[in-house]
């Protein structure tokens, strides 16, 4: 019952992490314009994402433009695109596989070992999705911080961390928690089930070599002594009082005299 509740919690954590990863992939707020300088009145804000650039002027609605060519993008942006798409694919596939191995589902019946194996595979895929999310998000954050303190760049070229990066970090944490919960719960159950079949080598039993079979020999017959008849006591009087005895009776003594 406890494992079933933990599996449901892991499923919810994985679903939340997958939604956060999808939101982080589609949002254009990866790089945000940094407001540096004495002029606090800024009329334009620029956002840079994986798929588009967006501009926002004062209270006017945001205007976005999708990148024209994939080959014109920088290598780190292309790698971030590929890793985020891989994370969504691995997370979604792991979520679907975990539904098959849950104890509350009847997809696999009368085979607990197969259910545990399915959940371990699903947890491994979810952790791989977490790694695919955290690598581009952390690398982009590192590049933004490095360029922010670069003295060779002007203020207009500096960027700040966008909301999509924070959502990506939180989503990777949820994915990692969900995947670890699937793996740890089923590995612990597997260890408990295998304890019944573990034998200790430090035992007092000794192994003896097999002895050769000896041919059967005919044995002599032994005659057992026949038991002598014992007198039977009865409640009814009997007419016969004579029986064989080693000791003479009283009547026989008087007759001898």
Coordinates of C-alpha atoms in Angstrom, one line a residue:
X1 CA 0.0 0.0 0.0
X2 CA 2.9 2.4 0.8
X3 CA 4.6 1.7 -2.5
X4 CA 1.4 2.4 -4.4
X5 CA 1.0 5.8 -2.7
X6 CA 4.7 6.7 -3.5
X7 CA 4.2 5.6 -7.1
X8 CA 1.2 8.0 -7.4
X9 CA 3.3 10.8 -5.9
X10 CA 6.2 10.1 -8.3
X11 CA 3.7 10.1 -11.2
X12 CA 2.4 13.6 -10.2
X13 CA 5.9 15.0 -9.7
X14 CA 6.9 13.7 -13.1
X15 CA 3.8 15.2 -14.7
X16 CA 4.5 18.6 -13.1
X17 CA 8.1 18.5 -14.2
X18 CA 7.1 17.6 -17.8
X19 CA 4.7 20.5 -18.0
X20 CA 7.4 22.8 -16.7
X21 CA 9.9 21.6 -19.2
X22 CA 7.4 22.1 -22.0
X23 CA 6.7 25.6 -20.8
X24 CA 10.4 26.4 -20.6
X25 CA 11.0 25.1 -24.1
X26 CA 8.3 27.3 -25.7
X27 CA 8.8 30.5 -23.7
X28 CA 10.9 33.2 -25.3
X29 CA 12.2 34.5 -21.9
X30 CA 15.5 32.8 -21.8
X31 CA 17.5 36.1 -22.2
X32 CA 16.1 39.4 -21.1
X33 CA 17.5 42.9 -21.7
X34 CA 19.5 44.2 -18.7
X35 CA 18.6 47.7 -17.6
X36 CA 21.9 49.2 -16.7
X37 CA 22.8 52.9 -16.4
X38 CA 21.4 56.1 -15.1
X39 CA 18.4 56.2 -17.4
X40 CA 15.5 54.5 -15.6
X41 CA 13.0 55.2 -18.3
X42 CA 13.1 52.3 -20.7
X43 CA 10.6 52.0 -23.6
X44 CA 11.7 48.7 -25.1
X45 CA 12.3 45.2 -23.6
X46 CA 13.9 42.4 -25.7
X47 CA 13.4 38.7 -25.0
X48 CA 15.5 36.0 -26.7
X49 CA 14.3 32.3 -26.7
X50 CA 15.0 29.1 -28.4
X51 CA 12.5 29.6 -31.2
X52 CA 11.9 33.4 -31.5
X53 CA 12.8 36.9 -30.5
X54 CA 10.2 39.2 -28.9
X55 CA 10.0 42.9 -28.3
X56 CA 7.8 44.8 -26.0
X57 CA 7.5 48.6 -25.9
X58 CA 6.0 50.2 -22.8
X59 CA 2.4 49.0 -22.4
X60 CA 2.0 47.8 -26.0
X61 CA 1.5 44.1 -26.6
X62 CA 4.5 41.8 -27.2
X63 CA 5.6 41.3 -30.8
X64 CA 7.5 38.1 -31.7
X65 CA 9.4 36.9 -34.7
X66 CA 10.4 33.3 -35.3
X67 CA 14.0 32.6 -36.4
X68 CA 14.3 32.6 -40.2
X69 CA 16.9 29.9 -40.6
X70 CA 18.1 27.1 -38.4
X71 CA 21.6 27.2 -39.8
X72 CA 22.0 30.8 -38.9
X73 CA 21.7 30.1 -35.2
X74 CA 24.6 29.7 -32.8
X75 CA 25.8 26.1 -31.9
X76 CA 24.8 26.5 -28.3
X77 CA 21.3 27.5 -29.3
X78 CA 20.9 24.6 -31.6
X79 CA 22.2 22.2 -28.9
X80 CA 19.7 23.7 -26.4
X81 CA 16.9 23.1 -28.9
X82 CA 17.8 19.5 -29.4
X83 CA 18.3 18.7 -25.7
X84 CA 15.0 20.3 -24.7
X85 CA 13.1 18.3 -27.4
X86 CA 14.9 15.1 -26.2
X87 CA 13.9 15.8 -22.6
X88 CA 10.2 16.2 -23.6
X89 CA 10.3 13.0 -25.6
X90 CA 12.0 11.0 -22.8
X91 CA 9.8 12.4 -20.1
X92 CA 6.6 11.7 -22.0
X93 CA 7.6 8.2 -22.9
X94 CA 8.7 7.5 -19.3
X95 CA 5.4 8.8 -18.0
X96 CA 3.5 6.5 -20.4
X97 CA 5.6 3.5 -19.5
X98 CA 5.2 4.2 -15.7
X99 CA 1.4 3.9 -16.2
X100 CA 1.8 0.3 -17.3
X101 CA 3.8 -0.7 -14.2
X102 CA 1.7 1.0 -11.5
X103 CA 0.2 -1.3 -8.9
X104 CA -3.2 0.4 -9.3
X105 CA -3.3 -0.6 -13.0
X106 CA -4.0 -4.1 -14.4
X107 CA -1.9 -4.0 -17.6
X108 CA 0.5 -6.6 -16.1
X109 CA -1.3 -9.1 -13.9
X110 CA 0.2 -11.7 -11.5
X111 CA 3.8 -10.6 -12.2
X112 CA 5.2 -8.1 -9.6
X113 CA 8.7 -8.5 -10.8
X114 CA 7.8 -7.3 -14.3
X115 CA 5.9 -4.3 -12.8
X116 CA 9.0 -3.4 -10.8
X117 CA 11.2 -3.7 -13.9
X118 CA 8.9 -1.5 -15.9
X119 CA 8.9 1.2 -13.3
X120 CA 12.7 1.1 -13.0
X121 CA 13.0 1.6 -16.7
X122 CA 10.5 4.5 -16.6
X123 CA 12.4 6.1 -13.7
X124 CA 15.7 5.9 -15.6
X125 CA 14.1 7.6 -18.7
X126 CA 12.7 10.3 -16.5
X127 CA 16.1 11.0 -14.9
X128 CA 17.6 11.2 -18.4
X129 CA 15.0 13.8 -19.3
X130 CA 16.0 15.7 -16.2
X131 CA 19.6 15.7 -17.3
X132 CA 18.6 16.9 -20.8
X133 CA 16.7 19.8 -19.2
X134 CA 19.3 20.9 -16.7
X135 CA 22.3 21.0 -19.2
X136 CA 21.0 23.7 -21.6
X137 CA 19.4 25.7 -18.9
X138 CA 22.5 25.8 -16.7
X139 CA 24.8 26.4 -19.7
X140 CA 22.7 29.3 -20.8
X141 CA 22.7 30.8 -17.4
X142 CA 26.4 30.4 -17.2
X143 CA 26.9 32.2 -20.5
X144 CA 24.6 35.1 -19.4
X145 CA 26.5 35.6 -16.1
X146 CA 29.8 35.4 -17.9
X147 CA 28.9 38.0 -20.5
X148 CA 27.3 40.3 -17.9
X149 CA 30.6 40.7 -16.1
X150 CA 32.6 40.9 -19.3
X151 CA 34.2 44.4 -19.5
X152 CA 34.5 44.2 -23.3
X153 CA 30.8 44.3 -23.9
X154 CA 28.7 47.4 -23.8
X155 CA 25.5 47.8 -21.7
X156 CA 23.2 47.2 -24.6
X157 CA 24.7 43.8 -25.2
X158 CA 24.3 42.5 -21.6
X159 CA 21.4 40.2 -20.7
X160 CA 19.8 38.9 -17.6
X161 CA 18.4 35.5 -16.6
X162 CA 14.9 35.1 -17.9
X163 CA 11.9 33.4 -16.3
X164 CA 12.2 30.3 -18.6
X165 CA 15.5 29.4 -17.0
X166 CA 14.0 29.4 -13.5
X167 CA 11.1 27.3 -14.7
X168 CA 13.6 24.9 -16.3
X169 CA 15.5 24.5 -13.0
X170 CA 12.4 23.8 -11.1
X171 CA 11.1 21.4 -13.7
X172 CA 14.4 19.4 -13.6
X173 CA 14.1 19.2 -9.9
X174 CA 10.6 17.7 -10.2
X175 CA 11.7 15.3 -12.9
X176 CA 14.6 14.1 -10.8
X177 CA 12.4 13.6 -7.7
X178 CA 9.8 11.6 -9.7
X179 CA 12.4 9.4 -11.4
X180 CA 14.3 8.7 -8.1
X181 CA 11.0 7.8 -6.4
X182 CA 10.2 5.3 -9.1
X183 CA 13.6 3.7 -9.0
X184 CA 14.3 3.7 -5.2
X185 CA 10.9 2.3 -4.2
X186 CA 11.1 -0.7 -6.6
X187 CA 14.8 -1.4 -5.9
X188 CA 13.9 -1.6 -2.2
X189 CA 11.0 -4.0 -2.9
X190 CA 13.3 -6.1 -5.1
X191 CA 15.8 -6.4 -2.2
X192 CA 13.1 -7.4 0.3
X193 CA 11.8 -10.1 -2.0
X194 CA 15.3 -11.5 -2.6
X195 CA 16.1 -11.8 1.1
X196 CA 14.1 -15.0 1.4
X197 CA 16.5 -16.9 -0.9
X198 CA 19.8 -15.7 0.6
X199 CA 21.8 -18.4 2.5
X200 CA 24.8 -17.8 4.7
X201 CA 28.1 -19.5 3.8
X202 CA 29.2 -19.5 7.4
X203 CA 27.1 -22.4 8.5
X204 CA 27.9 -25.5 10.6
X205 CA 26.9 -27.9 7.9
X206 CA 29.6 -30.0 6.2
X207 CA 29.5 -31.7 2.8
X208 CA 30.4 -35.4 2.8
X209 CA 31.6 -37.2 -0.3
X210 CA 29.1 -39.7 -1.7
X211 CA 29.6 -43.3 -0.5
X212 CA 29.6 -46.2 -3.0
X213 CA 26.6 -48.5 -2.8
X214 CA 27.5 -51.9 -1.4
X215 CA 25.8 -55.1 -2.7
X216 CA 23.1 -56.6 -0.5
X217 CA 24.2 -59.7 1.3
X218 CA 21.8 -62.5 2.4
X219 CA 21.1 -62.4 6.1
X220 CA 20.5 -65.4 8.4
X221 CA 17.0 -65.9 9.8
X222 CA 16.7 -65.5 13.5
X223 CA 14.0 -67.4 15.4
X224 CA 12.3 -65.4 18.0
X225 CA 11.1 -67.3 21.2
X226 CA 7.5 -68.0 21.4
X227 CA 5.7 -66.3 24.3
X228 CA 4.1 -68.7 26.8
X229 CA 0.4 -68.4 27.3
X230 CA -0.7 -66.4 30.2
X231 CA -3.7 -67.2 32.4
X232 CA -6.7 -65.1 31.6
X233 CA -8.7 -63.7 34.4
X234 CA -12.4 -63.8 34.0
X235 CA -15.4 -62.7 36.1
X236 CA -17.2 -66.0 35.4
X237 CA -16.2 -69.2 37.1
X238 CA -14.5 -71.8 34.9
X239 CA -14.7 -75.6 35.3
X240 CA -11.1 -76.1 34.3
X241 CA -8.4 -75.1 36.9
X242 CA -5.6 -77.1 35.6
X243 CA -2.6 -75.4 34.0
X244 CA 1.0 -76.1 33.7
X245 CA 3.3 -74.4 36.2
X246 CA 6.8 -74.9 37.5
X247 CA 5.8 -74.6 41.1
X248 CA 3.6 -77.4 42.7
X249 CA 0.3 -76.4 44.0
X250 CA -1.1 -77.0 47.5
X251 CA -3.4 -79.9 46.5
X252 CA -0.6 -81.7 44.8
X253 CA 1.5 -81.5 48.0
X254 CA -1.3 -82.9 50.1
X255 CA -1.8 -85.7 47.6
X256 CA 1.9 -86.6 47.8
X257 CA 1.8 -86.8 51.5

